[in-house]
Amino acid sequence: MKIVAQVEHVLLQKGSEAFLGTLNLMNHFLLFKAPERDFELWISYATIQQVERKQLTSTGHTPLHVASRSFQFARLLFPDSAAASSVYEKLKQASCADSHEQLYAFCYQQPEDVRQYGGWLIYSVTEEFKRQGVSDMWRVTNSNHDYELCPTYPGQIMVPARINDATIRHGSRYRSKGRFPALAYYYRYNGAHITRSAQPMVGFKGNRSIQDEKIVEAINATTINPQATTNYIIDARPTANALANTARGAGTENVENYRGCTKQFISVDNIHVMRDSLARLVEVIQYSDTTGQRLDLVSVQRTGWLGHIRALLKGTQKIIRMVHDEGANVLVHCSDGWDRTSQLISLSEICLDPYFRTIEGFAVLIEKSWISFGHKFADRCGHFLPEKPREVSPVFHQFLDCVFQLWVQNPTSFEFNEELLLDMHFNVYACKYGTFLVNSERERRELSLPLKTSSYWNEVLANKEKFTNAVYENSSSSLDLPNPLLIDTKHIRFWSRLFRRDEVSVENEENDSITHTQDNAPPIATPTSFHSNQEPPMIAPELTEPDGWQLPAAPIALDSPASMPAAISSGFMAEDPFGFSKFMTTRFGDAVKVALPAAQAAAGNVSNFFNRWAASPAPEAGVSGSYPPATAVAPTVAEVPARTVAPMQSKTSSWVAAELLEASDDDDSSKVAPTKPKSALSKQIQRASSARSSGNSSTHQLDSSDSRKSSTSITGNATTTTITTSVSGEFSAASMIRSESRPLYDRSADFANNLKHTPLRTPEGKGGLPEELTTNPWDKR
């Protein structure tokens, strides 16, 4: 590889170790070499997440902090500021490609003996569905061969044989991005199947499409299973998010129009919540790496990352039971059907079909369920980061993390080992192969990637021994028997090797306690290490829960409307990114329904409720009150030990309501700008909030480890935030994302002090709200 620039006498600090050597800048890599210590560090430019230039040290060195998406962190100390500035500019330019041709994949030449494995042809639509045993009630349609019908769908799609192409063309107009229902997996053992689509374009008017309803009806008619009492429509979004999309002309199905179907929500958060959760986790890891301290396990828990992994596995478990136990047909979608839908369907296929647990089958699964059905690898992985920073999200990373959880729990059921998952995660961001470069099958063909780049699957098949699980129970007959995996959602493990933290292994239990896996984890194929000279593992205290109640981690006063912003920002965002529905459920009981099918009814009922709420008197000091007074059903939390909660940014109720009605749930984030209320409901809530909180003001200061200071001032019902920095210069992909993200989270290094609160659940039917609002959208969670 050609060396573009070279700097001598550079000091590299990694944790508590320091190396003196030479920094080499190549065309696509950063290489640090310390010959005397026999040490080398390679960092691909494509994986660089952040380069930060700091002030001079006391020794006169100029530091640069480099963080990669593969969780490598390095602190480079340069003898003079000119060299540091030059390297900073080169890294800034090299880590942000302007076109596909600048990526490493277009320069890398795969050896000829590796190319012969034919990785580009590993997946065939007809061959794969033939292997699954699809009946003659299905057919392959070529109506999308030119990608005009749906640009993000594959050219060949499996659809019911009784539906003609004209019906498909009309029905596709009713689904977001034209992503109509199509077959994803056929379960040969009972004839049930999983299909996928995008959300329907229902809108405020309650639009419907006869063609779409006929497609769904024909899909369900392909299987006549006497054991199945109903078919399911799975909406992967939280209920509030799905209903909020109605304001954008989309929404969720009215099951009255889909005969024999039942709808359920999985409540997996959107890409913005996942991105913020990983950013907080990276901050915790980076702090541990730069200071040389042990990883703060409680801080890892509070980032919410392991909770999101659990939510995906719970949703997968639900789909498996529907297909395998009930023999029901399942239609899965989220907003646009290329993120959460791909996660849930592919995880379900892995659990249902032993073939997808083999090395070849896993490659086929990713080609089928992710690449051909248009997961946006280029946008989600940030290959061209400055172009769409809010599109970046660790969706595929989460999928690999979930597969790791399944692998840990069922070590003998997978032909591949952990090395394959780690290698795949790195190469998704490194841009070495053309497999994960683009957003759709259409873009792959337009760029002629099979001719100009190499396939990642060639590398995997050529090094099969490296990625083979030594304890895999290889039985050809097992591939032909129904053998779904069992998922333990109570124990979610922190993937220490991916995050380069081999010294610890953490479990996240369902009661939100953290334990060391050496004592509590089920056995796995590859044991983890724990050094005897380390401190004892940290265990979060378990909270006792009286019968029928879930206590919060710290007492939060929810006694008046003025407390609503603080309550929302103090931890309800983990499962409800808007906070509104969680707040309502927390304060006023399990009998709350946030939004009604008709927007006018929702605006009227919720507005009347907030008017009553705002007009009711505040409780006296020291008295546990509730609003309205008739709904005093919440138990006291005085017995809960007081714990310190760092101040967080607050949001007014009017801002939350505006965001609930106007925010994009998934991918069209460029359309989201809820800077002021725009609906009658929002104005009502704003007036209610102003009546209670006018004249109150407070100022909070947040100090982070990177010398940033955030000041939040709250006056009346208006919130303003000012962020200043003392560093001399910074290029950060993460900072660009944060600057445009919704101000829902405290992203300072002090986030570890902000406790995640579990909402109080009141007994059913005790909410005291109007009758129209007594259906609980969370009771099936």
Tab-separated table of C-alpha atoms in Angstrom, residues 46 69 95-100 103 106 338-339 370-371 374-396 427-431 433-441 443-444 447 449 667 737:
chain	number	residue	atom	x	y	z
A	46	ALA	CA	-14.138	4.340	6.313
A	69	ARG	CA	-17.089	2.545	14.374
A	95	SER	CA	-13.017	9.570	6.216
A	96	CYS	CA	-15.772	11.255	4.183
A	97	ALA	CA	-16.024	9.854	0.670
A	98	ASP	CA	-17.725	11.945	-2.022
A	99	SER	CA	-18.530	9.054	-4.369
A	100	HIS	CA	-18.605	5.276	-4.473
A	103	LEU	CA	-14.283	3.702	-1.413
A	106	PHE	CA	-13.179	-0.183	-5.892
A	338	TRP	CA	-36.396	-1.883	5.543
A	339	ASP	CA	-35.108	-1.541	9.142
A	370	TRP	CA	-31.542	-7.359	3.879
A	371	ILE	CA	-29.839	-6.579	0.587
A	374	GLY	CA	-33.554	-2.695	0.245
A	375	HIS	CA	-31.985	-2.169	3.636
A	376	LYS	CA	-30.161	1.162	3.271
A	377	PHE	CA	-26.603	0.076	4.046
A	378	ALA	CA	-25.055	3.212	2.558
A	379	ASP	CA	-27.237	5.540	4.613
A	380	ARG	CA	-27.427	3.540	7.819
A	381	CYS	CA	-23.684	2.854	7.923
A	382	GLY	CA	-22.738	6.406	6.933
A	383	HIS	CA	-20.570	5.594	3.934
A	384	PHE	CA	-21.248	9.168	2.772
A	385	LEU	CA	-21.864	10.652	6.178
A	386	PRO	CA	-22.061	14.420	5.545
A	387	GLU	CA	-24.839	13.854	3.025
A	388	LYS	CA	-27.454	12.321	5.371
A	389	PRO	CA	-26.218	12.378	8.974
A	390	ARG	CA	-29.653	11.708	10.494
A	391	GLU	CA	-30.046	8.590	8.370
A	392	VAL	CA	-27.176	6.872	10.177
A	393	SER	CA	-28.288	4.217	12.664
A	394	PRO	CA	-26.874	0.890	13.940
A	395	VAL	CA	-29.706	-1.236	12.521
A	396	PHE	CA	-27.554	-4.032	11.084
A	427	ASN	CA	-16.489	-5.123	6.956
A	428	VAL	CA	-19.936	-3.550	6.840
A	429	TYR	CA	-18.253	-0.248	7.798
A	430	ALA	CA	-14.810	-0.785	6.229
A	431	CYS	CA	-16.186	-0.672	2.649
A	433	TYR	CA	-16.336	-5.340	-0.390
A	434	GLY	CA	-19.181	-4.324	-2.638
A	435	THR	CA	-21.683	-6.459	-0.741
A	436	PHE	CA	-22.678	-3.779	1.806
A	437	LEU	CA	-22.034	-0.592	-0.138
A	438	VAL	CA	-25.436	0.508	-1.443
A	439	ASN	CA	-29.072	0.867	-0.439
A	440	SER	CA	-30.823	-1.523	-2.807
A	441	GLU	CA	-30.513	-4.193	-5.457
A	443	GLU	CA	-28.171	0.527	-7.008
A	444	ARG	CA	-26.021	-2.595	-6.992
A	447	LEU	CA	-23.042	0.597	-10.288
A	449	LEU	CA	-20.732	-3.864	-8.330
A	667	ASP	CA	-36.571	7.280	7.736
A	737	ILE	CA	-25.740	13.727	14.245
